[in-house]
């Protein structure tokens, strides 16, 4: 049996030895991790649990909700509502914020999540995940109900972030601003055990992840960046690159954290401002993890964690991974110097 420390032990030691982890934040992370265990169980049941397929309704993003999107959203809300550690929650699946009901005590943290990321993979047996980001309610929110505006903080203010990956193993990746740690779910005993960390992205891996079918909407800079890599040893870089695209950001980012490379979902050049991924509960938590693992994250010009969100469900161009690759793909090189 594995002797790797459990998540609980890791968190208690952080709290005790590093004195960096408030008790409420520890409770929050344990609660999210527990909910992810339950979500992972539902995902793995698939057709046997009657959890596959769509609900025939759309979420605030105008996307058809899968049954598991809604199940996972409910599981995260139910698990986190009553512990006293949160002021409010926000999710990809809900139009506005979810305040903690008055019958429960309230805390100072704000939790944002994408309950099931990579939803298009659910029904075809590929990996999906849950992404989460933790902020603190701003001081001016003390003594009143938090508002949606209180959530609109730059990613650099995140106090914790992570994701669960429901793949060949069920994994949890976590940062609280002092490195990135990986935990694997030990199903027999029901515990998360630390299996890697602090994680550093391997540098120099020649592998990129991009949806090539969007080529017509890339900027000339992104087009050139990809062309140079696709032309391989015969091209200006004189070396071959590999491509991977799973359609689950969690799975692609996880591969990059462990094996290196770069993930690109650029904003649309032809419809300025249009992008696919969401800033507050997809790009920001992943950028926090990437930077903590020695990588970088930009929106194509600016460091992601420096962006001031204008809306809860704002979309953003995303470039994440190996610092040198993100720098090459990013137009404003100056942005990289700050990250
Ligand atoms: P979702 O949260 O609605 O599942 O959407 C996010 C997903 C990411 O996981 C993935 O990187 C991207 O959308 C896939 O986009 P595409 O359909 O263009 O391949
Ligand atoms: Mg989703």
XYZ file of C-alpha atoms and ligand atoms in Angstrom:
359
model
C 0.000 0.000 0.000
C 1.207 3.520 -0.821
C 2.774 5.429 2.078
C 2.474 8.756 0.288
C 1.005 11.429 2.580
C -2.697 12.058 2.314
C -4.102 15.431 1.241
C -5.301 15.946 4.825
C -1.830 15.385 6.217
C -0.241 17.605 3.540
C -2.646 20.423 4.393
C -2.235 20.071 8.155
C 1.555 20.131 7.768
C 1.311 23.251 5.607
C -0.851 24.826 8.267
C 1.457 23.808 11.113
C 4.941 24.104 9.662
C 4.684 26.778 7.008
C 2.024 28.729 8.847
C 0.710 29.701 5.412
C -2.652 28.022 5.394
C -5.606 29.419 7.358
C -7.909 26.764 8.847
C -10.875 27.971 6.754
C -8.905 27.598 3.537
C -7.874 24.095 4.551
C -11.522 23.205 5.119
C -12.439 24.718 1.747
C -9.811 22.690 -0.129
C -10.753 19.473 1.654
C -14.408 20.110 0.846
C -13.722 20.738 -2.846
C -11.517 17.634 -2.962
C -14.287 15.555 -1.370
C -16.826 16.843 -3.880
C -14.427 15.975 -6.726
C -14.224 12.432 -5.371
C -18.004 12.173 -5.662
C -18.018 13.758 -9.131
C -15.305 11.326 -10.243
C -17.456 8.454 -9.007
C -20.462 9.707 -11.002
C -18.295 10.194 -14.117
C -16.922 6.662 -13.859
C -20.397 5.105 -13.635
C -21.267 6.521 -17.060
C -24.248 4.859 -18.723
C -24.695 2.539 -15.707
C -25.454 5.566 -13.541
C -27.675 7.098 -16.227
C -25.545 10.239 -16.073
C -24.646 10.534 -19.763
C -26.368 12.682 -22.382
C -27.809 16.173 -22.518
C -30.591 17.842 -20.575
C -31.992 19.689 -23.576
C -31.443 23.088 -21.926
C -28.764 25.744 -22.292
C -26.552 27.373 -19.676
C -25.657 31.059 -19.510
C -22.958 30.493 -22.139
C -25.597 29.312 -24.611
C -24.162 25.782 -24.474
C -26.360 22.708 -24.156
C -25.960 21.368 -20.617
C -24.980 17.768 -20.129
C -26.558 15.856 -17.246
C -23.147 15.624 -15.595
C -22.601 19.418 -15.855
C -25.663 19.905 -13.660
C -24.959 16.967 -11.314
C -21.385 18.163 -10.700
C -22.552 21.748 -10.182
C -25.068 20.616 -7.541
C -22.499 18.422 -5.801
C -20.051 21.335 -5.484
C -22.754 23.718 -4.245
C -24.122 21.235 -1.683
C -20.681 20.294 -0.376
C -19.520 23.880 0.093
C -22.657 25.619 1.328
C -22.742 24.747 4.999
C -19.096 24.652 6.162
C -18.870 28.332 7.110
C -15.779 28.970 4.959
C -17.415 30.749 2.011
C -19.194 34.014 1.302
C -20.413 32.951 -2.161
C -19.761 30.710 -5.163
C -19.805 31.165 -8.933
C -19.883 28.554 -11.659
C -19.835 28.160 -15.410
C -23.296 26.649 -15.086
C -24.941 29.540 -13.192
C -25.769 32.956 -14.572
C -24.936 34.846 -11.409
C -23.306 34.188 -8.050
C -24.680 31.773 -5.451
C -24.783 33.401 -2.003
C -24.445 31.218 1.073
C -27.985 30.913 2.513
C -28.586 32.851 5.735
C -29.191 29.644 7.711
C -25.460 28.867 7.463
C -22.447 30.745 8.828
C -20.423 32.663 6.240
C -16.684 32.922 5.686
C -14.393 35.230 3.752
C -13.640 33.095 0.684
C -15.140 33.102 -2.805
C -15.120 29.853 -4.784
C -15.375 29.708 -8.585
C -15.570 26.516 -10.609
C -16.141 24.849 -13.917
C -17.865 21.707 -12.597
C -17.209 19.593 -15.701
C -14.647 20.912 -18.133
C -14.416 19.174 -21.482
C -18.130 18.290 -21.457
C -18.049 17.192 -25.104
C -15.890 14.241 -24.004
C -18.284 12.884 -21.375
C -20.346 10.682 -23.670
C -17.376 9.250 -25.580
C -15.320 7.906 -22.688
C -12.544 10.514 -22.708
C -11.090 12.466 -19.809
C -12.953 15.381 -18.271
C -12.185 17.466 -15.188
C -13.271 20.027 -12.608
C -11.425 23.366 -12.380
C -11.574 25.650 -9.319
C -10.267 29.012 -8.187
C -10.360 30.549 -4.704
C -10.427 34.293 -4.013
C -10.909 36.315 -0.850
C -13.884 38.637 -0.593
C -12.513 42.198 -0.694
C -12.287 44.024 2.670
C -15.064 46.440 1.643
C -17.467 43.478 1.481
C -17.128 42.931 5.263
C -20.504 43.205 6.977
C -22.586 43.079 3.803
C -23.593 40.486 1.232
C -20.978 39.953 -1.449
C -21.877 40.957 -4.986
C -20.822 39.778 -8.417
C -18.479 42.795 -8.582
C -16.571 41.415 -5.553
C -15.587 38.418 -7.697
C -14.053 40.580 -10.429
C -10.474 40.422 -9.157
C -7.322 39.852 -11.184
C -6.081 36.254 -11.198
C -2.974 37.339 -9.292
C -5.148 37.644 -6.160
C -6.127 33.938 -6.172
C -5.244 32.251 -2.874
C -5.613 28.719 -4.238
C -6.483 26.981 -7.479
C -6.525 23.509 -8.909
C -8.310 20.876 -10.901
C -9.445 17.293 -10.680
C -8.828 15.080 -13.710
C -11.144 12.114 -14.221
C -8.954 9.983 -16.453
C -7.091 6.655 -16.199
C -6.465 7.776 -12.614
C -8.485 10.327 -10.686
C -6.047 13.137 -9.909
C -6.116 16.408 -8.020
C -3.631 19.178 -8.801
C -3.393 21.951 -6.270
C -1.559 25.201 -5.662
C -1.877 27.539 -2.725
C 0.852 29.824 -4.038
C 3.793 27.713 -2.890
C 4.284 25.127 -5.646
C 2.022 22.672 -7.422
C 1.239 19.273 -5.900
C -0.418 16.214 -7.411
C -2.668 13.845 -5.461
C -3.981 10.524 -6.760
C -7.261 9.109 -5.481
C -6.672 5.852 -3.649
C -10.082 4.339 -4.322
C -9.750 1.454 -1.863
C -9.413 3.741 1.142
C -11.063 6.795 -0.374
C -8.097 9.102 0.285
C -6.158 11.515 -1.911
C -2.434 10.713 -1.675
C 0.378 12.996 -2.795
C 2.073 11.409 -5.799
C 4.141 14.292 -7.195
C 5.334 17.760 -6.302
C 6.481 20.391 -6.202
C 6.009 20.058 -9.949
C 8.202 21.902 -12.476
C 7.181 21.908 -16.152
C 9.863 20.145 -18.208
C 11.445 22.841 -20.404
C 11.989 22.516 -24.144
C 9.336 19.888 -24.951
C 8.405 20.347 -28.608
C 4.676 19.706 -28.385
C 1.756 22.067 -28.897
C -1.984 21.784 -28.298
C -4.339 23.806 -30.470
C -7.625 23.232 -32.298
C -6.272 23.408 -35.870
C -9.778 23.732 -37.327
C -9.861 27.323 -36.027
C -6.961 28.350 -38.251
C -9.093 30.787 -40.268
C -9.673 32.894 -37.157
C -6.096 33.112 -35.847
C -4.020 36.285 -35.879
C -1.114 36.308 -38.375
C 1.251 35.991 -35.392
C -0.356 32.750 -34.165
C -0.533 31.442 -37.735
C 3.199 32.017 -38.178
C 3.972 30.469 -34.774
C 2.087 27.271 -35.731
C 3.394 27.195 -39.327
C 6.991 27.301 -38.072
C 6.327 24.300 -35.863
C 4.303 22.292 -38.376
C 7.072 22.711 -40.967
C 9.343 20.866 -38.520
C 12.950 19.996 -39.359
C 12.553 21.525 -42.834
C 11.261 24.836 -41.427
C 13.019 27.838 -39.860
C 13.244 26.180 -36.425
C 15.011 23.132 -37.884
C 13.240 20.748 -35.535
C 10.083 18.618 -35.489
C 7.134 19.361 -33.209
C 4.327 17.049 -32.108
C 0.655 17.997 -31.728
C -1.959 16.813 -29.192
C -5.534 18.061 -28.691
C -7.961 16.234 -26.403
C -10.783 18.809 -26.292
C -10.524 18.786 -22.480
C -8.473 21.678 -21.196
C -7.825 19.820 -17.943
C -6.333 16.830 -19.769
C -4.236 18.999 -22.101
C -2.956 21.197 -19.271
C -2.184 18.155 -17.148
C -0.081 16.626 -19.922
C 1.780 19.912 -20.301
C 2.437 20.257 -16.563
C 3.902 16.748 -16.518
C 5.536 16.475 -19.951
C 5.980 20.060 -21.142
C 4.783 21.913 -24.238
C 2.214 24.615 -24.779
C -1.595 24.983 -24.867
C -3.146 27.612 -27.140
C -6.751 28.716 -27.472
C -6.232 32.159 -29.039
C -8.874 34.850 -29.255
C -10.588 35.217 -32.604
C -8.775 37.712 -34.846
C -11.717 38.233 -37.161
C -14.305 38.885 -34.454
C -12.193 40.914 -32.024
C -12.806 40.070 -28.386
C -14.299 36.658 -29.170
C -12.625 33.754 -27.448
C -13.597 30.244 -26.269
C -12.367 29.837 -22.726
C -13.520 31.630 -19.610
C -11.141 33.890 -17.685
C -12.274 33.467 -14.101
C -12.734 29.710 -13.718
C -10.682 28.261 -16.584
C -7.806 30.565 -17.621
C -6.940 32.108 -14.240
C -6.679 28.916 -12.181
C -4.657 27.239 -14.947
C -2.370 30.296 -15.225
C -1.801 30.234 -11.448
C -0.858 26.522 -11.614
C 1.381 27.083 -14.662
C 3.294 29.970 -13.096
C 3.672 28.037 -9.861
C 5.194 25.170 -11.879
C 7.684 27.481 -13.621
C 5.592 28.073 -16.732
C 3.707 31.085 -18.037
C 0.263 32.204 -19.186
C -0.861 35.080 -21.424
C -3.960 36.047 -23.378
C -1.818 36.536 -26.481
C -0.434 39.893 -25.408
C -0.753 40.259 -21.615
C -0.056 38.077 -18.576
C -3.388 36.373 -17.758
C -3.057 36.920 -14.015
C -2.776 40.703 -14.543
C -6.070 41.065 -16.439
C -8.867 42.947 -14.658
C -12.060 40.949 -15.215
C -15.034 42.938 -16.483
C -17.621 40.157 -16.164
C -18.005 36.836 -14.353
C -18.288 34.789 -17.547
C -15.797 36.812 -19.600
C -13.975 34.840 -22.294
C -10.304 35.238 -23.035
C -7.573 34.052 -25.396
C -5.292 31.548 -23.668
C -1.609 30.622 -24.068
C -0.257 28.441 -21.281
C 2.791 26.280 -20.670
C 6.538 26.311 -21.311
C 7.784 29.889 -20.791
C 9.787 30.007 -24.034
C 6.887 28.672 -26.111
C 4.369 31.041 -24.505
C 6.795 33.930 -25.144
C 7.127 32.930 -28.814
C 3.350 32.661 -29.221
C 2.698 35.929 -27.373
C 2.769 39.098 -29.437
C 3.786 41.570 -26.763
C 7.031 40.052 -25.543
C 7.158 42.671 -22.794
C 4.248 40.892 -21.103
C 6.482 37.898 -20.482
C 9.063 39.888 -18.590
C 6.506 40.574 -15.852
C 5.362 36.985 -15.380
P -16.526 23.370 -21.506
O -16.122 23.923 -20.159
O -17.880 23.853 -21.901
O -16.370 21.907 -21.575
O -15.557 24.061 -22.620
C -14.190 24.132 -22.435
C -13.454 23.195 -23.354
C -12.035 23.002 -22.926
O -11.927 21.943 -22.049
C -11.337 22.675 -24.224
O -9.992 23.082 -24.238
C -12.141 23.421 -25.244
O -13.391 23.719 -24.664
C -12.354 22.571 -26.459
O -12.765 23.368 -27.484
P -13.042 22.775 -28.972
O -14.451 22.293 -28.940
O -12.816 23.948 -29.862
O -12.057 21.668 -29.220
Mg -17.787 23.075 -18.532
